[in-house]
Amino acid sequence: MSEYQGKTYQDAVLKAQQDLNKPQAELTITVVDPGRRGLFGLGARPVKIEAVVKKVVEPATPTLSSSPEEVAPVQQEDPAEQTPQLIEEPVATEQPEGNPEGAPDGQLSPAEIAARHEQNLHRMSAAATKLVDYLEQAYRVLGVDVSATVQSSGAKDVTIELNAPTPGRVIGYHGRRINAFEVLSVAFLNYQGVKDAQVTLDSEGYRAKRAQIITRIGERAVTDVIASGQAVFLDPMPARERKLLHKQLEDNPNVKTYSQGREPFRSVVIAPK
């Protein structure tokens, strides 16, 4: 065991490794004196250690699976003896039925588009029939005797008329009940396999009357915005009515419209430009 010293512990260990000529050695270190830095160099004392070689770590050397003598040399063929390989001609493949000849890749043929549209119409028709029964039963639970009839039906949209002796109970206060049933109807059709459907429920011409009311609300709001120079925040309304307001005021040179909030409390804001 030998004694080494340095300004720091690391310096003492490095000197020990170099002196023992074992840079990769693991040393057993015993600190004799931890040393002292001192104040501005005054009273400084070096670190003293005692070191002895514990283990030498040898670098790993790659091993070969066989000696060089055992590796057989690769024999190269004489270019004159090489036989040319025949290149096979491409084989013509049949065009799939869904993409007939003449139709661009990734696009459906007109016949396939028509067939899928007819399938969507049939799916919506069957789902709308079930939706009529669902609406009649749901209103009956609320104590309202309703007769539902499909007025029009497309691939992604359906309009249903709700007839009852008391239309007010079908529509609800400010249309809240009939609007809520529209949301339920969309979820019902989605469950039946009709995705992203648009449902319109109407009773005694309520939708047309409501459109007239929305138009007047928009006109009054524009007057208030121009007079005050401040934005007007309207009450929450369904997406159909918000779109009606946006469409009504999109060409107005004095105001702009946008929606804010989250469903079912999303509303229209009319602000000055």
PDB file of C-alpha atoms in Angstrom:
ATOM      1  CA  MET A   1       0.000   0.000   0.000  1.00  0.00           C
ATOM      2  CA  SER A   2       1.403   3.402  -1.054  1.00  0.00           C
ATOM      3  CA  GLU A   3       0.566   6.931   0.038  1.00  0.00           C
ATOM      4  CA  TYR A   4      -0.455   9.685  -2.423  1.00  0.00           C
ATOM      5  CA  GLN A   5      -1.556  13.260  -2.051  1.00  0.00           C
ATOM      6  CA  GLY A   6      -3.140  15.974  -4.155  1.00  0.00           C
ATOM      7  CA  LYS A   7      -5.110  19.208  -3.969  1.00  0.00           C
ATOM      8  CA  THR A   8      -8.374  17.217  -4.210  1.00  0.00           C
ATOM      9  CA  TYR A   9      -9.446  13.650  -3.650  1.00  0.00           C
ATOM     10  CA  GLN A  10      -9.732  13.080  -7.423  1.00  0.00           C
ATOM     11  CA  ASP A  11      -6.179  14.373  -7.998  1.00  0.00           C
ATOM     12  CA  ALA A  12      -4.823  11.924  -5.397  1.00  0.00           C
ATOM     13  CA  VAL A  13      -6.647   8.960  -6.961  1.00  0.00           C
ATOM     14  CA  LEU A  14      -5.393   9.903 -10.472  1.00  0.00           C
ATOM     15  CA  LYS A  15      -1.800  10.053  -9.204  1.00  0.00           C
ATOM     16  CA  ALA A  16      -2.267   6.642  -7.592  1.00  0.00           C
ATOM     17  CA  GLN A  17      -3.505   5.102 -10.864  1.00  0.00           C
ATOM     18  CA  GLN A  18      -0.684   6.644 -12.867  1.00  0.00           C
ATOM     19  CA  ASP A  19       1.966   5.603 -10.353  1.00  0.00           C
ATOM     20  CA  LEU A  20       0.695   2.030 -10.259  1.00  0.00           C
ATOM     21  CA  ASN A  21       0.559   2.052 -14.097  1.00  0.00           C
ATOM     22  CA  LYS A  22      -3.028   0.727 -13.969  1.00  0.00           C
ATOM     23  CA  PRO A  23      -5.395   3.332 -15.477  1.00  0.00           C
ATOM     24  CA  GLN A  24      -8.150   0.707 -15.694  1.00  0.00           C
ATOM     25  CA  ALA A  25      -7.566  -0.594 -12.152  1.00  0.00           C
ATOM     26  CA  GLU A  26     -10.071  -0.593  -9.327  1.00  0.00           C
ATOM     27  CA  LEU A  27      -8.286   0.688  -6.220  1.00  0.00           C
ATOM     28  CA  THR A  28      -8.930   0.216  -2.551  1.00  0.00           C
ATOM     29  CA  ILE A  29      -8.675   3.750  -1.173  1.00  0.00           C
ATOM     30  CA  THR A  30      -8.056   4.734   2.442  1.00  0.00           C
ATOM     31  CA  VAL A  31      -8.199   8.436   3.267  1.00  0.00           C
ATOM     32  CA  VAL A  32      -5.329   9.374   5.561  1.00  0.00           C
ATOM     33  CA  ASP A  33      -5.984  13.129   5.609  1.00  0.00           C
ATOM     34  CA  PRO A  34      -9.054  14.781   3.999  1.00  0.00           C
ATOM     35  CA  GLY A  35      -6.997  17.937   3.530  1.00  0.00           C
ATOM     36  CA  ARG A  36      -8.018  21.582   3.838  1.00  0.00           C
ATOM     37  CA  ARG A  37      -8.560  24.373   1.308  1.00  0.00           C
ATOM     38  CA  GLY A  38      -7.642  27.200   3.670  1.00  0.00           C
ATOM     39  CA  LEU A  39      -8.585  30.835   3.409  1.00  0.00           C
ATOM     40  CA  PHE A  40      -7.185  32.507   0.286  1.00  0.00           C
ATOM     41  CA  GLY A  41      -4.589  29.742   0.135  1.00  0.00           C
ATOM     42  CA  LEU A  42      -3.425  30.215   3.713  1.00  0.00           C
ATOM     43  CA  GLY A  43      -3.371  27.103   5.855  1.00  0.00           C
ATOM     44  CA  ALA A  44      -4.126  24.811   2.862  1.00  0.00           C
ATOM     45  CA  ARG A  45      -3.312  21.140   3.343  1.00  0.00           C
ATOM     46  CA  PRO A  46      -3.285  18.498   0.555  1.00  0.00           C
ATOM     47  CA  VAL A  47      -5.473  15.402   0.578  1.00  0.00           C
ATOM     48  CA  LYS A  48      -3.580  12.232   1.525  1.00  0.00           C
ATOM     49  CA  ILE A  49      -4.732   8.720   0.613  1.00  0.00           C
ATOM     50  CA  GLU A  50      -3.380   5.207   0.702  1.00  0.00           C
ATOM     51  CA  ALA A  51      -4.101   3.079  -2.400  1.00  0.00           C
ATOM     52  CA  VAL A  52      -3.664  -0.548  -3.344  1.00  0.00           C
ATOM     53  CA  VAL A  53      -4.731  -2.342  -6.530  1.00  0.00           C
ATOM     54  CA  LYS A  54      -7.940  -4.301  -5.958  1.00  0.00           C
ATOM     55  CA  LYS A  55      -8.825  -5.441  -9.506  1.00  0.00           C
ATOM     56  CA  VAL A  56      -7.706  -4.746 -13.057  1.00  0.00           C
ATOM     57  CA  VAL A  57     -10.439  -4.323 -15.651  1.00  0.00           C
ATOM     58  CA  GLU A  58      -9.195  -5.645 -18.973  1.00  0.00           C
ATOM     59  CA  PRO A  59     -10.822  -4.255 -22.131  1.00  0.00           C
ATOM     60  CA  ALA A  60     -13.038  -6.741 -23.902  1.00  0.00           C
ATOM     61  CA  THR A  61     -11.595  -8.116 -27.137  1.00  0.00           C
ATOM     62  CA  PRO A  62     -13.805  -9.343 -29.943  1.00  0.00           C
ATOM     63  CA  THR A  63     -13.767 -13.072 -30.556  1.00  0.00           C
ATOM     64  CA  LEU A  64     -14.076 -14.718 -33.925  1.00  0.00           C
ATOM     65  CA  SER A  65     -16.210 -17.796 -34.461  1.00  0.00           C
ATOM     66  CA  SER A  66     -13.421 -19.354 -36.508  1.00  0.00           C
ATOM     67  CA  SER A  67      -9.769 -18.704 -37.276  1.00  0.00           C
ATOM     68  CA  PRO A  68      -8.742 -17.006 -40.497  1.00  0.00           C
ATOM     69  CA  GLU A  69      -7.410 -20.311 -41.775  1.00  0.00           C
ATOM     70  CA  GLU A  70     -10.809 -21.941 -41.412  1.00  0.00           C
ATOM     71  CA  VAL A  71     -12.588 -19.343 -43.541  1.00  0.00           C
ATOM     72  CA  ALA A  72     -12.903 -20.621 -47.070  1.00  0.00           C
ATOM     73  CA  PRO A  73     -12.103 -18.078 -49.773  1.00  0.00           C
ATOM     74  CA  VAL A  74     -14.970 -16.972 -51.935  1.00  0.00           C
ATOM     75  CA  GLN A  75     -14.617 -18.239 -55.433  1.00  0.00           C
ATOM     76  CA  GLN A  76     -15.580 -15.740 -58.075  1.00  0.00           C
ATOM     77  CA  GLU A  77     -17.189 -16.985 -61.207  1.00  0.00           C
ATOM     78  CA  ASP A  78     -15.624 -16.356 -64.531  1.00  0.00           C
ATOM     79  CA  PRO A  79     -17.633 -13.667 -66.345  1.00  0.00           C
ATOM     80  CA  ALA A  80     -17.436 -15.763 -69.497  1.00  0.00           C
ATOM     81  CA  GLU A  81     -19.071 -18.714 -67.724  1.00  0.00           C
ATOM     82  CA  GLN A  82     -21.950 -16.716 -66.247  1.00  0.00           C
ATOM     83  CA  THR A  83     -25.305 -17.383 -67.883  1.00  0.00           C
ATOM     84  CA  PRO A  84     -27.620 -14.454 -68.533  1.00  0.00           C
ATOM     85  CA  GLN A  85     -30.856 -14.414 -66.517  1.00  0.00           C
ATOM     86  CA  LEU A  86     -34.161 -14.105 -68.292  1.00  0.00           C
ATOM     87  CA  ILE A  87     -36.360 -11.149 -67.352  1.00  0.00           C
ATOM     88  CA  GLU A  88     -39.958 -12.195 -66.980  1.00  0.00           C
ATOM     89  CA  GLU A  89     -42.602 -10.053 -68.632  1.00  0.00           C
ATOM     90  CA  PRO A  90     -45.125  -8.411 -66.294  1.00  0.00           C
ATOM     91  CA  VAL A  91     -48.328 -10.354 -65.915  1.00  0.00           C
ATOM     92  CA  ALA A  92     -51.497  -8.397 -66.538  1.00  0.00           C
ATOM     93  CA  THR A  93     -53.736  -8.313 -63.467  1.00  0.00           C
ATOM     94  CA  GLU A  94     -57.487  -8.068 -63.507  1.00  0.00           C
ATOM     95  CA  GLN A  95     -59.067  -4.716 -62.588  1.00  0.00           C
ATOM     96  CA  PRO A  96     -61.127  -4.938 -59.347  1.00  0.00           C
ATOM     97  CA  GLU A  97     -64.855  -4.512 -59.708  1.00  0.00           C
ATOM     98  CA  GLY A  98     -64.927  -1.489 -57.326  1.00  0.00           C
ATOM     99  CA  ASN A  99     -62.463   0.399 -59.515  1.00  0.00           C
ATOM    100  CA  PRO A 100     -63.266  -0.391 -63.159  1.00  0.00           C
ATOM    101  CA  GLU A 101     -61.006   0.579 -66.030  1.00  0.00           C
ATOM    102  CA  GLY A 102     -61.161   4.286 -66.668  1.00  0.00           C
ATOM    103  CA  ALA A 103     -61.838   5.260 -63.038  1.00  0.00           C
ATOM    104  CA  PRO A 104     -58.946   7.042 -61.231  1.00  0.00           C
ATOM    105  CA  ASP A 105     -57.246   5.172 -58.414  1.00  0.00           C
ATOM    106  CA  GLY A 106     -58.902   5.716 -55.025  1.00  0.00           C
ATOM    107  CA  GLN A 107     -62.182   6.885 -56.557  1.00  0.00           C
ATOM    108  CA  LEU A 108     -65.443   4.991 -56.847  1.00  0.00           C
ATOM    109  CA  SER A 109     -67.185   4.406 -60.106  1.00  0.00           C
ATOM    110  CA  PRO A 110     -70.531   6.139 -60.735  1.00  0.00           C
ATOM    111  CA  ALA A 111     -72.287   2.788 -60.402  1.00  0.00           C
ATOM    112  CA  GLU A 112     -70.691   2.164 -56.999  1.00  0.00           C
ATOM    113  CA  ILE A 113     -71.578   5.682 -55.822  1.00  0.00           C
ATOM    114  CA  ALA A 114     -75.202   5.190 -56.861  1.00  0.00           C
ATOM    115  CA  ALA A 115     -75.337   1.808 -55.117  1.00  0.00           C
ATOM    116  CA  ARG A 116     -73.969   3.240 -51.869  1.00  0.00           C
ATOM    117  CA  HIS A 117     -76.366   6.199 -52.014  1.00  0.00           C
ATOM    118  CA  GLU A 118     -79.288   3.808 -52.449  1.00  0.00           C
ATOM    119  CA  GLN A 119     -78.021   1.799 -49.470  1.00  0.00           C
ATOM    120  CA  ASN A 120     -77.836   4.963 -47.326  1.00  0.00           C
ATOM    121  CA  LEU A 121     -81.392   5.902 -48.324  1.00  0.00           C
ATOM    122  CA  HIS A 122     -82.652   2.482 -47.320  1.00  0.00           C
ATOM    123  CA  ARG A 123     -80.790   2.654 -43.985  1.00  0.00           C
ATOM    124  CA  MET A 124     -82.235   6.088 -43.188  1.00  0.00           C
ATOM    125  CA  SER A 125     -85.767   5.001 -44.159  1.00  0.00           C
ATOM    126  CA  ALA A 126     -85.627   2.002 -41.832  1.00  0.00           C
ATOM    127  CA  ALA A 127     -84.083   4.064 -39.002  1.00  0.00           C
ATOM    128  CA  ALA A 128     -86.674   6.856 -39.441  1.00  0.00           C
ATOM    129  CA  THR A 129     -89.510   4.344 -39.026  1.00  0.00           C
ATOM    130  CA  LYS A 130     -88.031   3.237 -35.718  1.00  0.00           C
ATOM    131  CA  LEU A 131     -87.468   6.863 -34.712  1.00  0.00           C
ATOM    132  CA  VAL A 132     -91.187   7.636 -35.207  1.00  0.00           C
ATOM    133  CA  ASP A 133     -92.123   4.863 -32.766  1.00  0.00           C
ATOM    134  CA  TYR A 134     -89.489   6.076 -30.300  1.00  0.00           C
ATOM    135  CA  LEU A 135     -90.788   9.672 -30.355  1.00  0.00           C
ATOM    136  CA  GLU A 136     -94.410   8.631 -29.854  1.00  0.00           C
ATOM    137  CA  GLN A 137     -93.492   6.448 -26.887  1.00  0.00           C
ATOM    138  CA  ALA A 138     -91.234   9.115 -25.347  1.00  0.00           C
ATOM    139  CA  TYR A 139     -93.912  11.813 -25.546  1.00  0.00           C
ATOM    140  CA  ARG A 140     -96.482   9.352 -24.189  1.00  0.00           C
ATOM    141  CA  VAL A 141     -94.296   8.894 -21.095  1.00  0.00           C
ATOM    142  CA  LEU A 142     -94.534  12.689 -20.607  1.00  0.00           C
ATOM    143  CA  GLY A 143     -98.300  12.509 -20.834  1.00  0.00           C
ATOM    144  CA  VAL A 144     -98.545  13.919 -24.375  1.00  0.00           C
ATOM    145  CA  ASP A 145    -100.423  11.985 -27.050  1.00  0.00           C
ATOM    146  CA  VAL A 146     -98.360  12.562 -30.217  1.00  0.00           C
ATOM    147  CA  SER A 147     -98.690  11.207 -33.739  1.00  0.00           C
ATOM    148  CA  ALA A 148     -95.354  11.357 -35.593  1.00  0.00           C
ATOM    149  CA  THR A 149     -95.112  11.282 -39.401  1.00  0.00           C
ATOM    150  CA  VAL A 150     -92.050  11.356 -41.665  1.00  0.00           C
ATOM    151  CA  GLN A 151     -92.411  14.358 -44.004  1.00  0.00           C
ATOM    152  CA  SER A 152     -89.175  13.911 -45.976  1.00  0.00           C
ATOM    153  CA  SER A 153     -86.159  11.641 -45.795  1.00  0.00           C
ATOM    154  CA  GLY A 154     -82.750  11.668 -47.463  1.00  0.00           C
ATOM    155  CA  ALA A 155     -79.470   9.833 -47.039  1.00  0.00           C
ATOM    156  CA  LYS A 156     -78.420  11.987 -44.068  1.00  0.00           C
ATOM    157  CA  ASP A 157     -81.474  14.094 -43.149  1.00  0.00           C
ATOM    158  CA  VAL A 158     -85.053  13.523 -42.071  1.00  0.00           C
ATOM    159  CA  THR A 159     -87.978  15.812 -41.221  1.00  0.00           C
ATOM    160  CA  ILE A 160     -90.726  14.546 -38.895  1.00  0.00           C
ATOM    161  CA  GLU A 161     -94.023  16.246 -38.130  1.00  0.00           C
ATOM    162  CA  LEU A 162     -95.391  15.906 -34.581  1.00  0.00           C
ATOM    163  CA  ASN A 163     -99.159  16.320 -34.343  1.00  0.00           C
ATOM    164  CA  ALA A 164    -100.938  16.620 -30.986  1.00  0.00           C
ATOM    165  CA  PRO A 165    -104.084  18.209 -29.541  1.00  0.00           C
ATOM    166  CA  THR A 166    -101.837  20.471 -27.467  1.00  0.00           C
ATOM    167  CA  PRO A 167     -98.909  21.646 -29.663  1.00  0.00           C
ATOM    168  CA  GLY A 168     -97.555  23.793 -26.839  1.00  0.00           C
ATOM    169  CA  ARG A 169     -96.734  20.695 -24.783  1.00  0.00           C
ATOM    170  CA  VAL A 170     -94.964  19.187 -27.797  1.00  0.00           C
ATOM    171  CA  ILE A 171     -92.850  22.308 -28.384  1.00  0.00           C
ATOM    172  CA  GLY A 172     -92.178  23.360 -24.792  1.00  0.00           C
ATOM    173  CA  TYR A 173     -91.156  26.749 -23.410  1.00  0.00           C
ATOM    174  CA  HIS A 174     -89.256  28.632 -26.147  1.00  0.00           C
ATOM    175  CA  GLY A 175     -88.944  25.321 -28.038  1.00  0.00           C
ATOM    176  CA  ARG A 176     -86.790  23.665 -25.402  1.00  0.00           C
ATOM    177  CA  ARG A 177     -88.702  20.373 -25.426  1.00  0.00           C
ATOM    178  CA  ILE A 178     -88.808  19.885 -29.197  1.00  0.00           C
ATOM    179  CA  ASN A 179     -85.138  20.950 -29.482  1.00  0.00           C
ATOM    180  CA  ALA A 180     -84.178  18.445 -26.809  1.00  0.00           C
ATOM    181  CA  PHE A 181     -86.006  15.713 -28.695  1.00  0.00           C
ATOM    182  CA  GLU A 182     -84.056  16.639 -31.824  1.00  0.00           C
ATOM    183  CA  VAL A 183     -80.796  15.998 -29.946  1.00  0.00           C
ATOM    184  CA  LEU A 184     -82.145  12.651 -28.751  1.00  0.00           C
ATOM    185  CA  SER A 185     -83.243  11.806 -32.289  1.00  0.00           C
ATOM    186  CA  VAL A 186     -79.733  12.371 -33.668  1.00  0.00           C
ATOM    187  CA  ALA A 187     -78.324  10.046 -30.997  1.00  0.00           C
ATOM    188  CA  PHE A 188     -81.017   7.480 -31.803  1.00  0.00           C
ATOM    189  CA  LEU A 189     -80.177   7.488 -35.529  1.00  0.00           C
ATOM    190  CA  ASN A 190     -76.482   7.237 -34.741  1.00  0.00           C
ATOM    191  CA  TYR A 191     -77.241   4.113 -32.698  1.00  0.00           C
ATOM    192  CA  GLN A 192     -79.155   2.740 -35.707  1.00  0.00           C
ATOM    193  CA  GLY A 193     -76.094   3.178 -37.932  1.00  0.00           C
ATOM    194  CA  VAL A 194     -76.864   6.568 -39.521  1.00  0.00           C
ATOM    195  CA  LYS A 195     -73.861   8.776 -38.770  1.00  0.00           C
ATOM    196  CA  ASP A 196     -73.930  12.610 -38.740  1.00  0.00           C
ATOM    197  CA  ALA A 197     -77.670  12.770 -39.380  1.00  0.00           C
ATOM    198  CA  GLN A 198     -79.650  16.033 -39.417  1.00  0.00           C
ATOM    199  CA  VAL A 199     -83.078  15.775 -37.789  1.00  0.00           C
ATOM    200  CA  THR A 200     -85.821  18.399 -38.007  1.00  0.00           C
ATOM    201  CA  LEU A 201     -88.844  18.023 -35.725  1.00  0.00           C
ATOM    202  CA  ASP A 202     -91.754  20.335 -36.435  1.00  0.00           C
ATOM    203  CA  SER A 203     -95.239  20.848 -35.054  1.00  0.00           C
ATOM    204  CA  GLU A 204     -97.972  23.171 -36.376  1.00  0.00           C
ATOM    205  CA  GLY A 205     -95.479  25.229 -38.431  1.00  0.00           C
ATOM    206  CA  TYR A 206     -93.333  26.043 -35.383  1.00  0.00           C
ATOM    207  CA  ARG A 207     -90.035  26.085 -37.306  1.00  0.00           C
ATOM    208  CA  ALA A 208     -91.262  28.653 -39.852  1.00  0.00           C
ATOM    209  CA  LYS A 209     -92.648  30.886 -37.096  1.00  0.00           C
ATOM    210  CA  ARG A 210     -89.413  30.565 -35.134  1.00  0.00           C
ATOM    211  CA  ALA A 211     -87.385  31.560 -38.211  1.00  0.00           C
ATOM    212  CA  GLN A 212     -89.380  34.776 -38.455  1.00  0.00           C
ATOM    213  CA  ILE A 213     -88.767  35.492 -34.782  1.00  0.00           C
ATOM    214  CA  ILE A 214     -85.012  34.879 -35.181  1.00  0.00           C
ATOM    215  CA  THR A 215     -84.944  37.291 -38.135  1.00  0.00           C
ATOM    216  CA  ARG A 216     -86.567  40.037 -36.044  1.00  0.00           C
ATOM    217  CA  ILE A 217     -84.186  39.356 -33.156  1.00  0.00           C
ATOM    218  CA  GLY A 218     -81.240  39.803 -35.512  1.00  0.00           C
ATOM    219  CA  GLU A 219     -82.600  43.072 -36.888  1.00  0.00           C
ATOM    220  CA  ARG A 220     -83.128  44.544 -33.413  1.00  0.00           C
ATOM    221  CA  ALA A 221     -79.663  43.417 -32.334  1.00  0.00           C
ATOM    222  CA  VAL A 222     -78.047  45.138 -35.335  1.00  0.00           C
ATOM    223  CA  THR A 223     -79.847  48.381 -34.441  1.00  0.00           C
ATOM    224  CA  ASP A 224     -78.571  48.180 -30.844  1.00  0.00           C
ATOM    225  CA  VAL A 225     -74.999  47.463 -31.966  1.00  0.00           C
ATOM    226  CA  ILE A 226     -74.912  50.419 -34.371  1.00  0.00           C
ATOM    227  CA  ALA A 227     -76.454  52.762 -31.791  1.00  0.00           C
ATOM    228  CA  SER A 228     -74.221  51.781 -28.866  1.00  0.00           C
ATOM    229  CA  GLY A 229     -71.079  50.670 -30.665  1.00  0.00           C
ATOM    230  CA  GLN A 230     -70.948  47.646 -28.370  1.00  0.00           C
ATOM    231  CA  ALA A 231     -71.507  43.935 -28.985  1.00  0.00           C
ATOM    232  CA  VAL A 232     -74.851  42.291 -28.211  1.00  0.00           C
ATOM    233  CA  PHE A 233     -74.870  38.812 -26.664  1.00  0.00           C
ATOM    234  CA  LEU A 234     -77.992  36.824 -27.551  1.00  0.00           C
ATOM    235  CA  ASP A 235     -79.540  34.012 -25.543  1.00  0.00           C
ATOM    236  CA  PRO A 236     -78.369  30.434 -26.211  1.00  0.00           C
ATOM    237  CA  MET A 237     -80.066  28.805 -29.170  1.00  0.00           C
ATOM    238  CA  PRO A 238     -79.807  25.607 -31.240  1.00  0.00           C
ATOM    239  CA  ALA A 239     -77.303  25.281 -34.057  1.00  0.00           C
ATOM    240  CA  ARG A 240     -80.031  25.658 -36.706  1.00  0.00           C
ATOM    241  CA  GLU A 241     -81.057  29.070 -35.374  1.00  0.00           C
ATOM    242  CA  ARG A 242     -77.448  30.225 -34.969  1.00  0.00           C
ATOM    243  CA  LYS A 243     -76.760  29.347 -38.596  1.00  0.00           C
ATOM    244  CA  LEU A 244     -79.853  31.301 -39.604  1.00  0.00           C
ATOM    245  CA  LEU A 245     -78.535  34.421 -37.856  1.00  0.00           C
ATOM    246  CA  HIS A 246     -75.035  34.036 -39.330  1.00  0.00           C
ATOM    247  CA  LYS A 247     -76.552  33.674 -42.792  1.00  0.00           C
ATOM    248  CA  GLN A 248     -78.863  36.660 -42.279  1.00  0.00           C
ATOM    249  CA  LEU A 249     -76.077  39.050 -41.201  1.00  0.00           C
ATOM    250  CA  GLU A 250     -73.073  37.767 -43.169  1.00  0.00           C
ATOM    251  CA  ASP A 251     -73.414  40.543 -45.787  1.00  0.00           C
ATOM    252  CA  ASN A 252     -74.170  43.353 -43.345  1.00  0.00           C
ATOM    253  CA  PRO A 253     -71.399  45.989 -43.682  1.00  0.00           C
ATOM    254  CA  ASN A 254     -71.805  47.295 -40.114  1.00  0.00           C
ATOM    255  CA  VAL A 255     -71.690  44.168 -37.933  1.00  0.00           C
ATOM    256  CA  LYS A 256     -70.060  40.761 -37.678  1.00  0.00           C
ATOM    257  CA  THR A 257     -71.302  37.607 -35.946  1.00  0.00           C
ATOM    258  CA  TYR A 258     -69.644  34.709 -34.164  1.00  0.00           C
ATOM    259  CA  SER A 259     -70.677  32.004 -31.727  1.00  0.00           C
ATOM    260  CA  GLN A 260     -69.352  31.488 -28.230  1.00  0.00           C
ATOM    261  CA  GLY A 261     -69.873  28.998 -25.400  1.00  0.00           C
ATOM    262  CA  ARG A 262     -70.385  25.260 -25.383  1.00  0.00           C
ATOM    263  CA  GLU A 263     -73.448  23.226 -26.253  1.00  0.00           C
ATOM    264  CA  PRO A 264     -76.239  23.372 -25.212  1.00  0.00           C
ATOM    265  CA  PHE A 265     -75.505  26.940 -24.036  1.00  0.00           C
ATOM    266  CA  ARG A 266     -73.791  28.185 -27.207  1.00  0.00           C
ATOM    267  CA  SER A 267     -75.019  31.612 -28.331  1.00  0.00           C
ATOM    268  CA  VAL A 268     -74.493  34.206 -31.062  1.00  0.00           C
ATOM    269  CA  VAL A 269     -72.601  37.458 -30.540  1.00  0.00           C
ATOM    270  CA  ILE A 270     -73.268  40.420 -32.858  1.00  0.00           C
ATOM    271  CA  ALA A 271     -70.425  42.939 -32.735  1.00  0.00           C
ATOM    272  CA  PRO A 272     -69.518  46.092 -34.658  1.00  0.00           C
ATOM    273  CA  LYS A 273     -66.989  45.761 -37.465  1.00  0.00           C
TER     274      LYS A 273
END
